[in-house]
Short mmCIF file of C-alpha atoms and ligand atoms in Angstrom, two decimals:
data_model
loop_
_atom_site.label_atom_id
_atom_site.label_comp_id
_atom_site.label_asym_id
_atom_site.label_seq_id
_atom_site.Cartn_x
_atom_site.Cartn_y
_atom_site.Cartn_z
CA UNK A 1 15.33 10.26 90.51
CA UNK A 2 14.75 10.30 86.67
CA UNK A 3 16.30 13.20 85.72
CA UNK A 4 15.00 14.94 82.19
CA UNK A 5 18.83 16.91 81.88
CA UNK A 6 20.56 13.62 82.22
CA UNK A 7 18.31 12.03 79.57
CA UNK A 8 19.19 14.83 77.07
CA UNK A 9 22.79 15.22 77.97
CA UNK A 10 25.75 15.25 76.97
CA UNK A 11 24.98 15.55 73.14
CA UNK A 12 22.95 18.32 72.98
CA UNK A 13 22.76 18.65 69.31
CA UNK A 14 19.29 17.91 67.41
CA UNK A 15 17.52 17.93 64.12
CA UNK A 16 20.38 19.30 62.11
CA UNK A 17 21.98 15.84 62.50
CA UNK A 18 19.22 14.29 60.29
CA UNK A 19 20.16 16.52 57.30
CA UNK A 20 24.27 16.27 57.99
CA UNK A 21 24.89 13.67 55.66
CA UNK A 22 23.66 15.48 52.61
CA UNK A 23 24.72 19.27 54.63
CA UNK A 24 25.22 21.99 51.83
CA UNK A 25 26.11 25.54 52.32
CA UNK A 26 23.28 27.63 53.49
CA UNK A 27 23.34 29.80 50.36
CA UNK A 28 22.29 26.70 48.43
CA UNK A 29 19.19 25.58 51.02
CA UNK A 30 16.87 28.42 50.52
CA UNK A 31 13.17 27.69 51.68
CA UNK A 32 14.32 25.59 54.35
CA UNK A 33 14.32 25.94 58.03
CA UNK A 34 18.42 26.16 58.02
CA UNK A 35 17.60 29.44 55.79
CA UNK A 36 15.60 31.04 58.55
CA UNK A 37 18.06 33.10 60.50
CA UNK A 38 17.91 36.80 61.61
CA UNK A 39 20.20 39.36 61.25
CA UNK A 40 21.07 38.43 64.71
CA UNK A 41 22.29 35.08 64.04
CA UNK A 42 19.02 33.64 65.77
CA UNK A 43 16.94 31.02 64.46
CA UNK A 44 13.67 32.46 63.23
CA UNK A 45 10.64 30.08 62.53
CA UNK A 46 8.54 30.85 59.48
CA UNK A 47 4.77 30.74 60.04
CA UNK A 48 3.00 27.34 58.24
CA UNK A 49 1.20 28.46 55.19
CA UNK A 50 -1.81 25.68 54.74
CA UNK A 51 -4.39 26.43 57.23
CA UNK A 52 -7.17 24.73 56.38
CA UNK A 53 -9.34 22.87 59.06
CA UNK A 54 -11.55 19.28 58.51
CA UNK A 55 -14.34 19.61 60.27
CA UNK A 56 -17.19 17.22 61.37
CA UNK A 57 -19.60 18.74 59.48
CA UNK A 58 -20.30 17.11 55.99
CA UNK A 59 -21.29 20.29 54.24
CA UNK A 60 -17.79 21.39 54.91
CA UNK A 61 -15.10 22.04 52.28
CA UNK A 62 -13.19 19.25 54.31
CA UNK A 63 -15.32 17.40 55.93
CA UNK A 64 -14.37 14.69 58.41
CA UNK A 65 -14.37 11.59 56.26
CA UNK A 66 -12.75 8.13 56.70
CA UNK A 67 -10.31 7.40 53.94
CA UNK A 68 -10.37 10.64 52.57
CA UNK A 69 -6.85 11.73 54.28
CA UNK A 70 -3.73 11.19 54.59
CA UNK A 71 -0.92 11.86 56.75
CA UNK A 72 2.96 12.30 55.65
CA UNK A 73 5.26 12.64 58.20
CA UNK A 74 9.26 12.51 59.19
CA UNK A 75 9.69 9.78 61.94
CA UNK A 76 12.69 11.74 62.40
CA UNK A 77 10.37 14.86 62.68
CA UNK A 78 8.86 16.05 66.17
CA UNK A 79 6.22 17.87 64.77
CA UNK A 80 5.03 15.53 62.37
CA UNK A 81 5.25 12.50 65.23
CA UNK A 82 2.82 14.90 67.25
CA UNK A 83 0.40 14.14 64.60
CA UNK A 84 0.68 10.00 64.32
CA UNK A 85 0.69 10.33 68.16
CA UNK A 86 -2.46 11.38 68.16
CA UNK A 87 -3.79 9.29 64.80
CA UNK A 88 -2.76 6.12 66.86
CA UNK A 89 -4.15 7.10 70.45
CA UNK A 90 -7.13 8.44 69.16
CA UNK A 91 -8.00 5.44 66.85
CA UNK A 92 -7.68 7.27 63.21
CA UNK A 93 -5.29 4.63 62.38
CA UNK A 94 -8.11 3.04 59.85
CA UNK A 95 -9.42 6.58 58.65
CA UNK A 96 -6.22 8.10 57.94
CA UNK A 97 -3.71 6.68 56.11
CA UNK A 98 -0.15 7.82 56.56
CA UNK A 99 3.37 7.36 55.07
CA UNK A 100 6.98 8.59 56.11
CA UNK A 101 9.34 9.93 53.94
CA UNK A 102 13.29 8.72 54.35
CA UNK A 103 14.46 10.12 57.75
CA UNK A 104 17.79 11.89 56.11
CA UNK A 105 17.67 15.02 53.66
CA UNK A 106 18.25 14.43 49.89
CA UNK A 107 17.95 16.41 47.20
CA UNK A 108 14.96 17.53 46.44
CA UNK A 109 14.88 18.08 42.48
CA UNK A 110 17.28 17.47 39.93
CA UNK A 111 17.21 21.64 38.53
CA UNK A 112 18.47 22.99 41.86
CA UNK A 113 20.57 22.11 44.65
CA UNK A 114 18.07 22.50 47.33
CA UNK A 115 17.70 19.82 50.19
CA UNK A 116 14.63 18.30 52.11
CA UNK A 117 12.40 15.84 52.74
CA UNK A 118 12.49 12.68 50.01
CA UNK A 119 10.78 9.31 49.11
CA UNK A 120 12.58 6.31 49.10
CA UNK A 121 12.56 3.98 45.66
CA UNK A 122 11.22 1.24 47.30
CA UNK A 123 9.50 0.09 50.45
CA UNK A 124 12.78 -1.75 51.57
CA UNK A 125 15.22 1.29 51.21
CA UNK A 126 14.99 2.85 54.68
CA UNK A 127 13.00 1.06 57.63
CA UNK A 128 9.73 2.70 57.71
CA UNK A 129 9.75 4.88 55.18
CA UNK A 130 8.00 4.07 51.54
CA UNK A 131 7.29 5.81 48.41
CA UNK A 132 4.89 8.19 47.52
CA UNK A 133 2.36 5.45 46.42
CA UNK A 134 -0.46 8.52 46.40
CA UNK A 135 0.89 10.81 44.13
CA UNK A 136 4.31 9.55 42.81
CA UNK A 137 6.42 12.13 44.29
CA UNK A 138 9.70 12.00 44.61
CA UNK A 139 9.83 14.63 47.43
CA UNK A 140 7.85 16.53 49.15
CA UNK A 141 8.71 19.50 47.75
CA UNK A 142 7.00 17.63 44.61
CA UNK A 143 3.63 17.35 47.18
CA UNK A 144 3.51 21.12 47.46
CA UNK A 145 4.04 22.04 43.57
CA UNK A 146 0.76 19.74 43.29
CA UNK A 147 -1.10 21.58 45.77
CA UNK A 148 -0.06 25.21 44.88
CA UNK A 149 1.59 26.63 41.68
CA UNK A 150 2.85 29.21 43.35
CA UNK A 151 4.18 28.40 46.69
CA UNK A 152 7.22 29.72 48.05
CA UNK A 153 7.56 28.51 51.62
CA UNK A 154 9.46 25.80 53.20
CA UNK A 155 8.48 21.78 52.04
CA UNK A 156 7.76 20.63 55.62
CA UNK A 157 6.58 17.53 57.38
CA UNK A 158 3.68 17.21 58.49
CA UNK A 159 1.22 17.51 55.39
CA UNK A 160 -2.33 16.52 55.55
CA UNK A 161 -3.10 15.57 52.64
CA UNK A 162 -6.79 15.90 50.77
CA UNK A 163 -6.60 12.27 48.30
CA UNK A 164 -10.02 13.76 47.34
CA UNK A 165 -8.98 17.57 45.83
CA UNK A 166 -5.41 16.36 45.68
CA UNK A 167 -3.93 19.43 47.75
CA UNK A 168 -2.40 20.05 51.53
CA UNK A 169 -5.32 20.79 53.87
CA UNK A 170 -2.97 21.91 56.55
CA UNK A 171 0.68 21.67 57.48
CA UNK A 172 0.71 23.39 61.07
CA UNK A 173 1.21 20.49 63.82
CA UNK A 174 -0.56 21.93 66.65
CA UNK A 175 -3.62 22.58 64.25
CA UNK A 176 -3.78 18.90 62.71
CA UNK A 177 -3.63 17.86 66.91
CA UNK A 178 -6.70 19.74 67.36
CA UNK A 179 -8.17 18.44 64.25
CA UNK A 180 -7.40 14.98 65.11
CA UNK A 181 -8.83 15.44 68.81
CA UNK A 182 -12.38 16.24 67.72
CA UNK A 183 -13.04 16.52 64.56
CA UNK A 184 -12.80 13.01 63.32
CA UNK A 185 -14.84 11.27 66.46
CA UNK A 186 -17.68 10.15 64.85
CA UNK A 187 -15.50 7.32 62.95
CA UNK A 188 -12.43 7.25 65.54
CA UNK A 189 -12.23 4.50 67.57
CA UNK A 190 -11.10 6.03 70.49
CA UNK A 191 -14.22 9.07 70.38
CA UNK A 192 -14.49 9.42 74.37
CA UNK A 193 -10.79 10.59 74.88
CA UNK A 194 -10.31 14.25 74.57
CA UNK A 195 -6.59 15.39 74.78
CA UNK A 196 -8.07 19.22 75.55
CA UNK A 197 -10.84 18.99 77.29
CA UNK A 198 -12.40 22.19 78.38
CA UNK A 199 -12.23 22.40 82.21
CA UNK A 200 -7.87 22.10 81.09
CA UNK A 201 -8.16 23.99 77.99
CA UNK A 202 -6.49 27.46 79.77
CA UNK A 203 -4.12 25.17 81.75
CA UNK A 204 -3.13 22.99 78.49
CA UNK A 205 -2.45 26.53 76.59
CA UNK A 206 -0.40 28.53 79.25
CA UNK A 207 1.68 25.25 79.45
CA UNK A 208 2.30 25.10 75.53
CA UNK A 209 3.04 29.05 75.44
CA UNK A 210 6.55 28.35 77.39
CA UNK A 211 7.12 24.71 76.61
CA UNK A 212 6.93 25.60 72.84
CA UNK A 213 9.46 28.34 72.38
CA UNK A 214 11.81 26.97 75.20
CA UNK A 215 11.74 23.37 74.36
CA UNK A 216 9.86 21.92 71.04
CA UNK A 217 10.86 25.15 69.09
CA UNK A 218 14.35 25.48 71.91
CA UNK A 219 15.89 22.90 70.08
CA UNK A 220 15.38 24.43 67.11
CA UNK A 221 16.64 27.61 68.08
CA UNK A 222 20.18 26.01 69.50
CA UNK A 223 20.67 23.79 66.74
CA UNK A 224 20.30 26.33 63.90
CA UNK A 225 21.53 29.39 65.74
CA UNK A 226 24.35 31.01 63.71
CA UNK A 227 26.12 33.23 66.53
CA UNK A 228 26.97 32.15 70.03
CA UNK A 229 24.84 34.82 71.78
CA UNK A 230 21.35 33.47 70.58
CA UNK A 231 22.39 30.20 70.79
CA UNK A 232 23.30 30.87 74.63
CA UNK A 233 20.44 32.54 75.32
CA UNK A 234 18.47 29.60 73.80
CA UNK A 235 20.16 27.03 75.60
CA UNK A 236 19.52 28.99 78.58
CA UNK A 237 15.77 28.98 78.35
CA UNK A 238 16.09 25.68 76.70
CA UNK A 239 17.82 23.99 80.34
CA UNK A 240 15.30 26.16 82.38
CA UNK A 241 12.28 24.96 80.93
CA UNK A 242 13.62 21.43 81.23
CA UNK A 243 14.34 21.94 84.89
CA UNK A 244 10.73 23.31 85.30
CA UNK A 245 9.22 20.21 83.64
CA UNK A 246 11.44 17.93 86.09
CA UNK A 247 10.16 19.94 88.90
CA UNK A 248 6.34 19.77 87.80
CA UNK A 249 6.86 15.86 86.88
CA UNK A 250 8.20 15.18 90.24
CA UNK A 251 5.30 15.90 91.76
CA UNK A 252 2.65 14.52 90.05
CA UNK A 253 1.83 12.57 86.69
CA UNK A 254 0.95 14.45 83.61
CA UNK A 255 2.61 17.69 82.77
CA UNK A 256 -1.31 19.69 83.44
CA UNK A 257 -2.36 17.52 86.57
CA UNK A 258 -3.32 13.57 86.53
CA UNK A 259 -4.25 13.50 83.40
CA UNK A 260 -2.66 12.95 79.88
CA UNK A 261 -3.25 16.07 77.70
CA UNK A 262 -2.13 17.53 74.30
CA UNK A 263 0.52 19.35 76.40
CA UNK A 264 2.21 16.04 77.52
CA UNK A 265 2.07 14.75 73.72
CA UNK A 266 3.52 17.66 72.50
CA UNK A 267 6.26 17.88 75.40
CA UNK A 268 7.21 13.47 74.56
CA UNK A 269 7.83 14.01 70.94
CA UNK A 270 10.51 16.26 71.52
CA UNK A 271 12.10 14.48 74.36
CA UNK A 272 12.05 10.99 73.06
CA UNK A 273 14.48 11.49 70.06
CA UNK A 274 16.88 13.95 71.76
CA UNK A 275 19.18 11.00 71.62
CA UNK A 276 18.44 9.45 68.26
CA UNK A 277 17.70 12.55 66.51
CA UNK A 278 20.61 14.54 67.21
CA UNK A 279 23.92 12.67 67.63
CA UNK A 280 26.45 14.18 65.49
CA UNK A 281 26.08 18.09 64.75
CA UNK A 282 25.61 20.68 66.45
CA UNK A 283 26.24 19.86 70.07
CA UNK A 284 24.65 21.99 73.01
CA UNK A 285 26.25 22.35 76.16
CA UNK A 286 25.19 22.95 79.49
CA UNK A 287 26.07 26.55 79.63
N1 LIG B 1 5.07 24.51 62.04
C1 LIG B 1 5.32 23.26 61.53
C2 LIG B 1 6.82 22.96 61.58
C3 LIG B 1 7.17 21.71 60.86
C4 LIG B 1 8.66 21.63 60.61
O1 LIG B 1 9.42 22.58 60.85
N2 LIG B 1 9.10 20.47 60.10
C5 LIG B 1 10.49 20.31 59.75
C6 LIG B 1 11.01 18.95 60.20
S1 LIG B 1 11.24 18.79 61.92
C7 LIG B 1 10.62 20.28 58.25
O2 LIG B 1 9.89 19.58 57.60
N3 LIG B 1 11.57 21.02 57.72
C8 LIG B 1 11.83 21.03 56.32
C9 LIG B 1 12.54 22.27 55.88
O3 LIG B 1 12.86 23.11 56.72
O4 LIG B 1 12.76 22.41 54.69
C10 LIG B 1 4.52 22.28 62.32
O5 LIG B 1 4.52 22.34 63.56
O6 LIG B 1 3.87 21.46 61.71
#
């Protein structure tokens, strides 16, 4: 039988592998996710700070327009593959442009030593990624200094970007999802399929409220954790929740029933680049 543990082991590591080659002391990486540990040595997640929502009505602030938006994502990134998931199932692929930056952390300006996100020079640099063609950045740090003067967060993939008012609309994931499911199907090609459809909508959300801290934030919180007990206690919850997804999947299709839902989209990102995304640091053991 497939098993989901045997798919994600032995290298347990994940996204800390994608900044390794460029990895600088903590001290000097302020304002990014490796900064975000407690006083317990735990990884601690820092809410997303642009929550603005596109809607389908035209009178809107940001209404639902084709061409208007654009996506920048990480291939490398979960979160920001949640999003072209969805632009590509639902059919935004002609509505919404997107880009990806280079999958490997640079540097991220030349006055400071902080690391993140960054364009390549040229379209042939890096497989898939591309530069900044819409505004010229170099980064995306650069992307939020355009849309806020005084922003003091983390630079993070996903952005949605406004090419109209030149600012983020939103950077939260599971909002630009919900966004993307809805809000854009009067030009999306694929209008009729809805990824939260009411009648699964309580179902859908008491699945994401243990498969996101165990597993799509889990990783997180094993592959930054700074002290072994956190880290144990998230790989703990980390193999349980995988064990409960094996046991729901063996037993029928989808991870809500027999049909495909935001929860299973949300779940697949995570669990297809495991392997890819997380090869050399920060290995995670069985327990
Ligand atoms: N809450 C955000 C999280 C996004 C996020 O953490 N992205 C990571 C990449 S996987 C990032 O861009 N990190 C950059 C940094 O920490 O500086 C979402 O779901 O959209």
């Amino acid at each position: 039988m497939f098993c989901l543990r045997s798919l994600l082991l032995p290298k347990y590591s994940f996204t800390l592998s994608l900044f390794s080659h460029n990895y600088k002391p903590i001290v000097e990486m302020a304002r990014s996710s490796l900064d975000e540990i407690s006083d317990t040595g735990a990884f601690k997640r820092s809410a997303s700070t642009f929550r603005n929502f596109i809607s389908r009505d035209p009178n809107s602030q940001f209404p639902a327009e084709s061409g208007r938006y654009h996506l920048y994502i990480s291939y490398a990134c979960p979160w920001a593959c949640r999003c072209l998931a969805y632009l590509n199932i639902k059919g935004l692929n002609k509505a919404i442009s997107f880009s990806a930056v280079k999958p490997i952390w640079g540097r991220i300006k030349e006055s400071d030593d902080l690391m993140g996100w960054v364009f390549p020079e040229s379209k042939t640099e890096v497989l898939g990624a591309e530069p900044d063609h819409l505004n010229g950045a170099k980064s995306v740090r650069e992307l939020y200094e355009i849309a806020s003067t005084n922003y003091a967060g983390k630079y993070t993939v996903p952005i949605l970007w406004d090419k109209k008012l030149k600012t983020i609309v939103n950077n939260e994931s599971s909002e630009i999802i919900r966004m993307f499911n809805i809000e854009f199907n009067d030009i999306a090609e694929n209008r009729t399929l809805d990824l939260y459809p009411s009648e699964l909508k309580a179902q859908i959300d008491e699945t994401n409220e243990w498969i996101y801290p165990d597993i799509n934030n889990g990783v997180y919180k094993c592959g930054f954790a700074k002290k072994q007990e956190p880290y144990n206690d998230a790989a703990r919850q980390l193999y349980e929740a995988l064990d409960k997804c094996e046991d729901i999947l063996s037993k029928q299709r989808y991870i809500c029933g027999n049909k495909l839902t935001e929860a299973d989209i949300r779940l697949f990102v995570t669990l297809i680049r495991f392997d890819e995304a997380r090869a050399t640091a920060i290995p995670v053991s069985a327990g």
